[in-house]
Amino acid sequence: MRAFINVSPPGRGGAEVSADEIRGLLRARGVVLGIQEQAIRAFIDRPRYNERIPVAEGLKPVNGRDARVSYNFKLRHDVQLKERNGRVDFKELDLVQNVEAGQVVARKEPREDGTPGQTVTGRILPAKPGRDTLIECGKNVKLSEDGMSAVAMINGQVLLVAGRVSVEPIYTVEGDVNLKTGNILFLGTVFVKGSVEDGFTVKAAGNIEVMGSVGKCTLDAEGDIIVHQGIL
């Protein structure tokens, strides 16, 4: 990958080596690539004798980048509190990630083949191509014909579970709708295993079913609203 010269000082009455002589010597030894003209000129201007001086350098191969999948939704549910009129709204947590039918939820960036290198003698050094990968699709998500994107088939909540991207038509609240869950806006059916506390809002494009009770709150559904234990 590199070529060096090691020049001895001229004897009495002898001549300094010239740049053309150095180039000719390199060609005679098969060095045809990466010759560093600046290094040769620097030696001619200020000779350094009995040292290994690099005057040619090859090109290292650049391996290809692996294919990558990027998701068009948050993989981590970091709470971003919103501010309204100078006050923080602790009820708007945006924990539900809604998608609509036909929306692209994931894309694949194709792998790259990489760039081969060359030694100073011109020998080709192959590069390793990047590894391919697939978009793993779960329920209610289909892969495009070229395999480069995944599309939601229904309205609902997009999730990444065990490496598979899915869309769920039902959003389940394991307990109460409170400060832990925040207000809920969902493009499907909402099922609440607990109650809905005072001051919170649940909106659904499908049904809303509450196994507990409902306080002084807002329930807005395009389908049915079912409350099992009563409305206060």
PDB file of C-alpha atoms in Angstrom:
ATOM      1  CA  MET A   1       0.000   0.000   0.000  1.00  0.00           C
ATOM      2  CA  ARG A   2       2.997   2.345   0.310  1.00  0.00           C
ATOM      3  CA  ALA A   3       6.320   2.906  -1.429  1.00  0.00           C
ATOM      4  CA  PHE A   4       9.411   4.491   0.131  1.00  0.00           C
ATOM      5  CA  ILE A   5      12.734   5.802  -1.049  1.00  0.00           C
ATOM      6  CA  ASN A   6      15.934   5.653   0.954  1.00  0.00           C
ATOM      7  CA  VAL A   7      18.610   7.929  -0.562  1.00  0.00           C
ATOM      8  CA  SER A   8      22.264   7.933   0.400  1.00  0.00           C
ATOM      9  CA  PRO A   9      24.163  11.256   0.219  1.00  0.00           C
ATOM     10  CA  PRO A  10      26.251  11.865  -2.926  1.00  0.00           C
ATOM     11  CA  GLY A  11      29.973  11.203  -2.737  1.00  0.00           C
ATOM     12  CA  ARG A  12      32.642  13.773  -3.422  1.00  0.00           C
ATOM     13  CA  GLY A  13      31.929  15.227  -6.852  1.00  0.00           C
ATOM     14  CA  GLY A  14      28.685  13.306  -7.108  1.00  0.00           C
ATOM     15  CA  ALA A  15      25.315  14.798  -8.073  1.00  0.00           C
ATOM     16  CA  GLU A  16      22.085  15.004  -6.122  1.00  0.00           C
ATOM     17  CA  VAL A  17      19.267  12.726  -7.251  1.00  0.00           C
ATOM     18  CA  SER A  18      16.660  14.463  -9.398  1.00  0.00           C
ATOM     19  CA  ALA A  19      12.865  14.256  -9.275  1.00  0.00           C
ATOM     20  CA  ASP A  20      12.824  12.586 -12.721  1.00  0.00           C
ATOM     21  CA  GLU A  21      15.238   9.922 -11.486  1.00  0.00           C
ATOM     22  CA  ILE A  22      12.984   9.201  -8.501  1.00  0.00           C
ATOM     23  CA  ARG A  23       9.943   8.913 -10.779  1.00  0.00           C
ATOM     24  CA  GLY A  24      11.821   6.661 -13.170  1.00  0.00           C
ATOM     25  CA  LEU A  25      12.946   4.414 -10.307  1.00  0.00           C
ATOM     26  CA  LEU A  26       9.371   4.125  -9.063  1.00  0.00           C
ATOM     27  CA  ARG A  27       8.121   3.173 -12.534  1.00  0.00           C
ATOM     28  CA  ALA A  28      10.914   0.629 -12.885  1.00  0.00           C
ATOM     29  CA  ARG A  29       9.750  -1.014  -9.635  1.00  0.00           C
ATOM     30  CA  GLY A  30       6.126  -1.096 -10.828  1.00  0.00           C
ATOM     31  CA  VAL A  31       4.868   1.824  -8.715  1.00  0.00           C
ATOM     32  CA  VAL A  32       2.216   3.432 -10.911  1.00  0.00           C
ATOM     33  CA  LEU A  33      -0.472   4.672  -8.533  1.00  0.00           C
ATOM     34  CA  GLY A  34      -0.649   7.270  -5.786  1.00  0.00           C
ATOM     35  CA  ILE A  35       2.721   8.879  -6.437  1.00  0.00           C
ATOM     36  CA  GLN A  36       3.020  11.888  -4.137  1.00  0.00           C
ATOM     37  CA  GLU A  37       4.572  14.659  -6.178  1.00  0.00           C
ATOM     38  CA  GLN A  38       4.594  17.012  -3.205  1.00  0.00           C
ATOM     39  CA  ALA A  39       6.694  14.556  -1.149  1.00  0.00           C
ATOM     40  CA  ILE A  40       9.170  14.178  -4.025  1.00  0.00           C
ATOM     41  CA  ARG A  41       9.507  17.960  -4.448  1.00  0.00           C
ATOM     42  CA  ALA A  42       9.937  18.388  -0.697  1.00  0.00           C
ATOM     43  CA  PHE A  43      12.811  15.890  -0.751  1.00  0.00           C
ATOM     44  CA  ILE A  44      14.463  17.615  -3.691  1.00  0.00           C
ATOM     45  CA  ASP A  45      14.221  20.996  -1.933  1.00  0.00           C
ATOM     46  CA  ARG A  46      15.465  19.639   1.418  1.00  0.00           C
ATOM     47  CA  PRO A  47      17.102  16.226   1.060  1.00  0.00           C
ATOM     48  CA  ARG A  48      16.887  13.816   4.019  1.00  0.00           C
ATOM     49  CA  TYR A  49      19.423  11.068   3.592  1.00  0.00           C
ATOM     50  CA  ASN A  50      19.343   7.501   4.924  1.00  0.00           C
ATOM     51  CA  GLU A  51      15.674   7.770   5.885  1.00  0.00           C
ATOM     52  CA  ARG A  52      12.624   5.898   4.664  1.00  0.00           C
ATOM     53  CA  ILE A  53      10.578   8.585   2.957  1.00  0.00           C
ATOM     54  CA  PRO A  54       7.071   7.708   1.696  1.00  0.00           C
ATOM     55  CA  VAL A  55       6.537   8.826  -1.878  1.00  0.00           C
ATOM     56  CA  ALA A  56       3.500   6.785  -2.956  1.00  0.00           C
ATOM     57  CA  GLU A  57       0.361   5.557  -1.232  1.00  0.00           C
ATOM     58  CA  GLY A  58      -2.387   3.249  -2.448  1.00  0.00           C
ATOM     59  CA  LEU A  59      -6.130   3.588  -2.047  1.00  0.00           C
ATOM     60  CA  LYS A  60      -7.790   1.580   0.700  1.00  0.00           C
ATOM     61  CA  PRO A  61     -11.065  -0.117  -0.194  1.00  0.00           C
ATOM     62  CA  VAL A  62     -14.208   1.378   1.328  1.00  0.00           C
ATOM     63  CA  ASN A  63     -16.668  -1.298   2.370  1.00  0.00           C
ATOM     64  CA  GLY A  64     -20.302  -0.820   1.443  1.00  0.00           C
ATOM     65  CA  ARG A  65     -22.881   0.406   3.947  1.00  0.00           C
ATOM     66  CA  ASP A  66     -25.434  -2.067   5.218  1.00  0.00           C
ATOM     67  CA  ALA A  67     -29.082  -1.581   4.318  1.00  0.00           C
ATOM     68  CA  ARG A  68     -31.022   0.242   7.046  1.00  0.00           C
ATOM     69  CA  VAL A  69     -34.685   0.531   7.970  1.00  0.00           C
ATOM     70  CA  SER A  70     -35.984   3.914   9.124  1.00  0.00           C
ATOM     71  CA  TYR A  71     -39.363   4.187  10.814  1.00  0.00           C
ATOM     72  CA  ASN A  72     -41.754   7.088  10.329  1.00  0.00           C
ATOM     73  CA  PHE A  73     -42.851   7.049  13.949  1.00  0.00           C
ATOM     74  CA  LYS A  74     -41.293   7.355  17.378  1.00  0.00           C
ATOM     75  CA  LEU A  75     -39.611   4.219  18.675  1.00  0.00           C
ATOM     76  CA  ARG A  76     -39.415   5.650  22.197  1.00  0.00           C
ATOM     77  CA  HIS A  77     -42.380   7.154  24.010  1.00  0.00           C
ATOM     78  CA  ASP A  78     -40.639  10.192  25.436  1.00  0.00           C
ATOM     79  CA  VAL A  79     -43.194  12.567  26.907  1.00  0.00           C
ATOM     80  CA  GLN A  80     -43.118  16.036  25.332  1.00  0.00           C
ATOM     81  CA  LEU A  81     -45.296  18.323  27.442  1.00  0.00           C
ATOM     82  CA  LYS A  82     -47.076  21.113  25.599  1.00  0.00           C
ATOM     83  CA  GLU A  83     -47.340  24.705  26.801  1.00  0.00           C
ATOM     84  CA  ARG A  84     -50.495  26.747  26.333  1.00  0.00           C
ATOM     85  CA  ASN A  85     -50.822  30.375  27.371  1.00  0.00           C
ATOM     86  CA  GLY A  86     -47.721  30.091  29.527  1.00  0.00           C
ATOM     87  CA  ARG A  87     -48.948  26.968  31.352  1.00  0.00           C
ATOM     88  CA  VAL A  88     -47.840  23.366  30.864  1.00  0.00           C
ATOM     89  CA  ASP A  89     -50.672  21.005  29.872  1.00  0.00           C
ATOM     90  CA  PHE A  90     -50.008  17.746  31.714  1.00  0.00           C
ATOM     91  CA  LYS A  91     -52.910  16.038  29.977  1.00  0.00           C
ATOM     92  CA  GLU A  92     -51.557  16.254  26.424  1.00  0.00           C
ATOM     93  CA  LEU A  93     -48.894  13.519  26.415  1.00  0.00           C
ATOM     94  CA  ASP A  94     -49.338  12.236  22.809  1.00  0.00           C
ATOM     95  CA  LEU A  95     -48.592   8.652  23.787  1.00  0.00           C
ATOM     96  CA  VAL A  96     -50.740   7.227  20.963  1.00  0.00           C
ATOM     97  CA  GLN A  97     -49.095   7.189  17.529  1.00  0.00           C
ATOM     98  CA  ASN A  98     -51.891   7.239  14.978  1.00  0.00           C
ATOM     99  CA  VAL A  99     -51.495   6.325  11.324  1.00  0.00           C
ATOM    100  CA  GLU A 100     -53.973   6.281   8.466  1.00  0.00           C
ATOM    101  CA  ALA A 101     -54.548   3.604   5.857  1.00  0.00           C
ATOM    102  CA  GLY A 102     -52.088   4.046   2.989  1.00  0.00           C
ATOM    103  CA  GLN A 103     -49.536   5.889   5.119  1.00  0.00           C
ATOM    104  CA  VAL A 104     -45.895   4.797   4.788  1.00  0.00           C
ATOM    105  CA  VAL A 105     -44.721   3.654   8.219  1.00  0.00           C
ATOM    106  CA  ALA A 106     -41.202   2.423   7.350  1.00  0.00           C
ATOM    107  CA  ARG A 107     -38.648   2.792   4.563  1.00  0.00           C
ATOM    108  CA  LYS A 108     -35.518   0.878   3.675  1.00  0.00           C
ATOM    109  CA  GLU A 109     -32.294   2.553   2.631  1.00  0.00           C
ATOM    110  CA  PRO A 110     -30.592   0.197   0.147  1.00  0.00           C
ATOM    111  CA  ARG A 111     -27.217  -1.330   0.804  1.00  0.00           C
ATOM    112  CA  GLU A 112     -24.143  -0.035  -0.998  1.00  0.00           C
ATOM    113  CA  ASP A 113     -21.571  -2.091  -2.888  1.00  0.00           C
ATOM    114  CA  GLY A 114     -18.593  -0.112  -1.642  1.00  0.00           C
ATOM    115  CA  THR A 115     -15.574   1.277  -3.494  1.00  0.00           C
ATOM    116  CA  PRO A 116     -12.614  -0.960  -4.396  1.00  0.00           C
ATOM    117  CA  GLY A 117      -9.075   0.150  -3.595  1.00  0.00           C
ATOM    118  CA  GLN A 118      -5.721  -0.215  -5.354  1.00  0.00           C
ATOM    119  CA  THR A 119      -2.170  -0.847  -4.281  1.00  0.00           C
ATOM    120  CA  VAL A 120       0.658   1.384  -5.475  1.00  0.00           C
ATOM    121  CA  THR A 121       1.401  -1.253  -8.122  1.00  0.00           C
ATOM    122  CA  GLY A 122      -2.164  -1.063  -9.468  1.00  0.00           C
ATOM    123  CA  ARG A 123      -3.550  -4.301  -7.991  1.00  0.00           C
ATOM    124  CA  ILE A 124      -7.296  -4.034  -7.305  1.00  0.00           C
ATOM    125  CA  LEU A 125      -8.410  -4.524  -3.700  1.00  0.00           C
ATOM    126  CA  PRO A 126     -12.073  -5.543  -3.625  1.00  0.00           C
ATOM    127  CA  ALA A 127     -14.465  -3.949  -1.142  1.00  0.00           C
ATOM    128  CA  LYS A 128     -16.995  -5.862   0.917  1.00  0.00           C
ATOM    129  CA  PRO A 129     -20.568  -5.137  -0.148  1.00  0.00           C
ATOM    130  CA  GLY A 130     -23.016  -4.063   2.535  1.00  0.00           C
ATOM    131  CA  ARG A 131     -25.436  -6.573   3.966  1.00  0.00           C
ATOM    132  CA  ASP A 132     -29.071  -6.468   2.938  1.00  0.00           C
ATOM    133  CA  THR A 133     -32.001  -6.433   5.336  1.00  0.00           C
ATOM    134  CA  LEU A 134     -35.778  -6.711   5.148  1.00  0.00           C
ATOM    135  CA  ILE A 135     -38.629  -4.664   6.568  1.00  0.00           C
ATOM    136  CA  GLU A 136     -40.439  -7.070   8.859  1.00  0.00           C
ATOM    137  CA  CYS A 137     -44.186  -6.537   8.567  1.00  0.00           C
ATOM    138  CA  GLY A 138     -46.748  -7.615  11.144  1.00  0.00           C
ATOM    139  CA  LYS A 139     -50.520  -7.239  11.292  1.00  0.00           C
ATOM    140  CA  ASN A 140     -52.269  -4.769   9.010  1.00  0.00           C
ATOM    141  CA  VAL A 141     -49.049  -3.677   7.282  1.00  0.00           C
ATOM    142  CA  LYS A 142     -48.020  -4.639   3.761  1.00  0.00           C
ATOM    143  CA  LEU A 143     -44.688  -4.437   1.973  1.00  0.00           C
ATOM    144  CA  SER A 144     -44.387  -2.558  -1.300  1.00  0.00           C
ATOM    145  CA  GLU A 145     -43.605  -4.515  -4.458  1.00  0.00           C
ATOM    146  CA  ASP A 146     -39.987  -3.339  -4.473  1.00  0.00           C
ATOM    147  CA  GLY A 147     -39.596  -4.160  -0.764  1.00  0.00           C
ATOM    148  CA  MET A 148     -38.419  -0.633   0.004  1.00  0.00           C
ATOM    149  CA  SER A 149     -41.362   0.601   2.092  1.00  0.00           C
ATOM    150  CA  ALA A 150     -44.104  -0.650   4.409  1.00  0.00           C
ATOM    151  CA  VAL A 151     -47.631   0.773   4.250  1.00  0.00           C
ATOM    152  CA  ALA A 152     -50.430   0.736   6.821  1.00  0.00           C
ATOM    153  CA  MET A 153     -53.534  -1.091   5.589  1.00  0.00           C
ATOM    154  CA  ILE A 154     -55.923   0.360   8.194  1.00  0.00           C
ATOM    155  CA  ASN A 155     -56.274   3.332  10.522  1.00  0.00           C
ATOM    156  CA  GLY A 156     -54.882   2.660  13.982  1.00  0.00           C
ATOM    157  CA  GLN A 157     -51.869   2.679  16.286  1.00  0.00           C
ATOM    158  CA  VAL A 158     -48.474   1.852  14.793  1.00  0.00           C
ATOM    159  CA  LEU A 159     -46.207  -0.329  16.915  1.00  0.00           C
ATOM    160  CA  LEU A 160     -42.811  -1.999  16.610  1.00  0.00           C
ATOM    161  CA  VAL A 161     -42.873  -5.325  18.448  1.00  0.00           C
ATOM    162  CA  ALA A 162     -40.041  -7.870  18.196  1.00  0.00           C
ATOM    163  CA  GLY A 163     -38.703  -6.116  15.102  1.00  0.00           C
ATOM    164  CA  ARG A 164     -42.051  -6.204  13.261  1.00  0.00           C
ATOM    165  CA  VAL A 165     -44.057  -3.103  12.451  1.00  0.00           C
ATOM    166  CA  SER A 166     -47.802  -3.509  12.973  1.00  0.00           C
ATOM    167  CA  VAL A 167     -50.951  -1.399  13.095  1.00  0.00           C
ATOM    168  CA  GLU A 168     -53.499  -2.175  15.797  1.00  0.00           C
ATOM    169  CA  PRO A 169     -57.165  -1.142  15.308  1.00  0.00           C
ATOM    170  CA  ILE A 170     -57.843  -1.160  19.087  1.00  0.00           C
ATOM    171  CA  TYR A 171     -56.032   0.939  21.681  1.00  0.00           C
ATOM    172  CA  THR A 172     -56.222  -0.615  25.154  1.00  0.00           C
ATOM    173  CA  VAL A 173     -55.722   1.371  28.357  1.00  0.00           C
ATOM    174  CA  GLU A 174     -54.732  -1.149  31.025  1.00  0.00           C
ATOM    175  CA  GLY A 175     -55.927   1.043  33.909  1.00  0.00           C
ATOM    176  CA  ASP A 176     -57.560   4.454  34.302  1.00  0.00           C
ATOM    177  CA  VAL A 177     -57.369   7.414  31.962  1.00  0.00           C
ATOM    178  CA  ASN A 178     -55.512   9.878  34.170  1.00  0.00           C
ATOM    179  CA  LEU A 179     -52.312  11.910  34.296  1.00  0.00           C
ATOM    180  CA  LYS A 180     -50.329   8.774  33.504  1.00  0.00           C
ATOM    181  CA  THR A 181     -52.061   8.272  30.152  1.00  0.00           C
ATOM    182  CA  GLY A 182     -53.102  11.832  29.368  1.00  0.00           C
ATOM    183  CA  ASN A 183     -55.888  12.613  26.904  1.00  0.00           C
ATOM    184  CA  ILE A 184     -56.428  10.008  24.200  1.00  0.00           C
ATOM    185  CA  LEU A 185     -57.006  10.626  20.488  1.00  0.00           C
ATOM    186  CA  PHE A 186     -57.153   7.430  18.433  1.00  0.00           C
ATOM    187  CA  LEU A 187     -58.120   6.569  14.838  1.00  0.00           C
ATOM    188  CA  GLY A 188     -59.805   3.344  15.911  1.00  0.00           C
ATOM    189  CA  THR A 189     -61.536   1.812  18.933  1.00  0.00           C
ATOM    190  CA  VAL A 190     -60.482   2.680  22.506  1.00  0.00           C
ATOM    191  CA  PHE A 191     -60.932   0.085  25.261  1.00  0.00           C
ATOM    192  CA  VAL A 192     -60.418   1.331  28.838  1.00  0.00           C
ATOM    193  CA  LYS A 193     -60.075  -1.387  31.471  1.00  0.00           C
ATOM    194  CA  GLY A 194     -60.427   1.131  34.291  1.00  0.00           C
ATOM    195  CA  SER A 195     -62.271   4.458  34.576  1.00  0.00           C
ATOM    196  CA  VAL A 196     -61.975   7.888  32.978  1.00  0.00           C
ATOM    197  CA  GLU A 197     -61.153  10.504  35.610  1.00  0.00           C
ATOM    198  CA  ASP A 198     -62.466  14.065  35.773  1.00  0.00           C
ATOM    199  CA  GLY A 199     -61.139  16.563  33.244  1.00  0.00           C
ATOM    200  CA  PHE A 200     -59.815  14.110  30.640  1.00  0.00           C
ATOM    201  CA  THR A 201     -60.800  13.609  27.014  1.00  0.00           C
ATOM    202  CA  VAL A 202     -61.087  10.403  24.999  1.00  0.00           C
ATOM    203  CA  LYS A 203     -61.742  10.723  21.251  1.00  0.00           C
ATOM    204  CA  ALA A 204     -62.012   7.740  18.912  1.00  0.00           C
ATOM    205  CA  ALA A 205     -62.806   7.183  15.260  1.00  0.00           C
ATOM    206  CA  GLY A 206     -64.388   3.871  16.280  1.00  0.00           C
ATOM    207  CA  ASN A 207     -66.018   2.838  19.559  1.00  0.00           C
ATOM    208  CA  ILE A 208     -65.162   3.767  23.146  1.00  0.00           C
ATOM    209  CA  GLU A 209     -65.723   1.112  25.790  1.00  0.00           C
ATOM    210  CA  VAL A 210     -65.045   1.831  29.472  1.00  0.00           C
ATOM    211  CA  MET A 211     -65.129  -1.066  31.912  1.00  0.00           C
ATOM    212  CA  GLY A 212     -65.251   1.272  34.934  1.00  0.00           C
ATOM    213  CA  SER A 213     -67.030   4.575  35.448  1.00  0.00           C
ATOM    214  CA  VAL A 214     -66.824   7.956  33.739  1.00  0.00           C
ATOM    215  CA  GLY A 215     -66.373  11.225  35.603  1.00  0.00           C
ATOM    216  CA  LYS A 216     -66.725  14.834  34.487  1.00  0.00           C
ATOM    217  CA  CYS A 217     -64.938  14.346  31.178  1.00  0.00           C
ATOM    218  CA  THR A 218     -65.423  14.267  27.421  1.00  0.00           C
ATOM    219  CA  LEU A 219     -65.999  11.090  25.419  1.00  0.00           C
ATOM    220  CA  ASP A 220     -66.257  11.597  21.653  1.00  0.00           C
ATOM    221  CA  ALA A 221     -66.688   8.598  19.357  1.00  0.00           C
ATOM    222  CA  GLU A 222     -67.802   8.121  15.770  1.00  0.00           C
ATOM    223  CA  GLY A 223     -69.103   4.703  16.823  1.00  0.00           C
ATOM    224  CA  ASP A 224     -70.692   3.552  20.094  1.00  0.00           C
ATOM    225  CA  ILE A 225     -69.844   4.636  23.640  1.00  0.00           C
ATOM    226  CA  ILE A 226     -70.263   1.863  26.218  1.00  0.00           C
ATOM    227  CA  VAL A 227     -69.799   2.531  29.944  1.00  0.00           C
ATOM    228  CA  HIS A 228     -70.114  -0.494  32.217  1.00  0.00           C
ATOM    229  CA  GLN A 229     -70.264   1.029  35.714  1.00  0.00           C
ATOM    230  CA  GLY A 230     -72.035   4.323  35.188  1.00  0.00           C
ATOM    231  CA  ILE A 231     -71.510   7.995  34.477  1.00  0.00           C
ATOM    232  CA  LEU A 232     -71.017  10.533  37.271  1.00  0.00           C
TER     233      LEU A 232
END
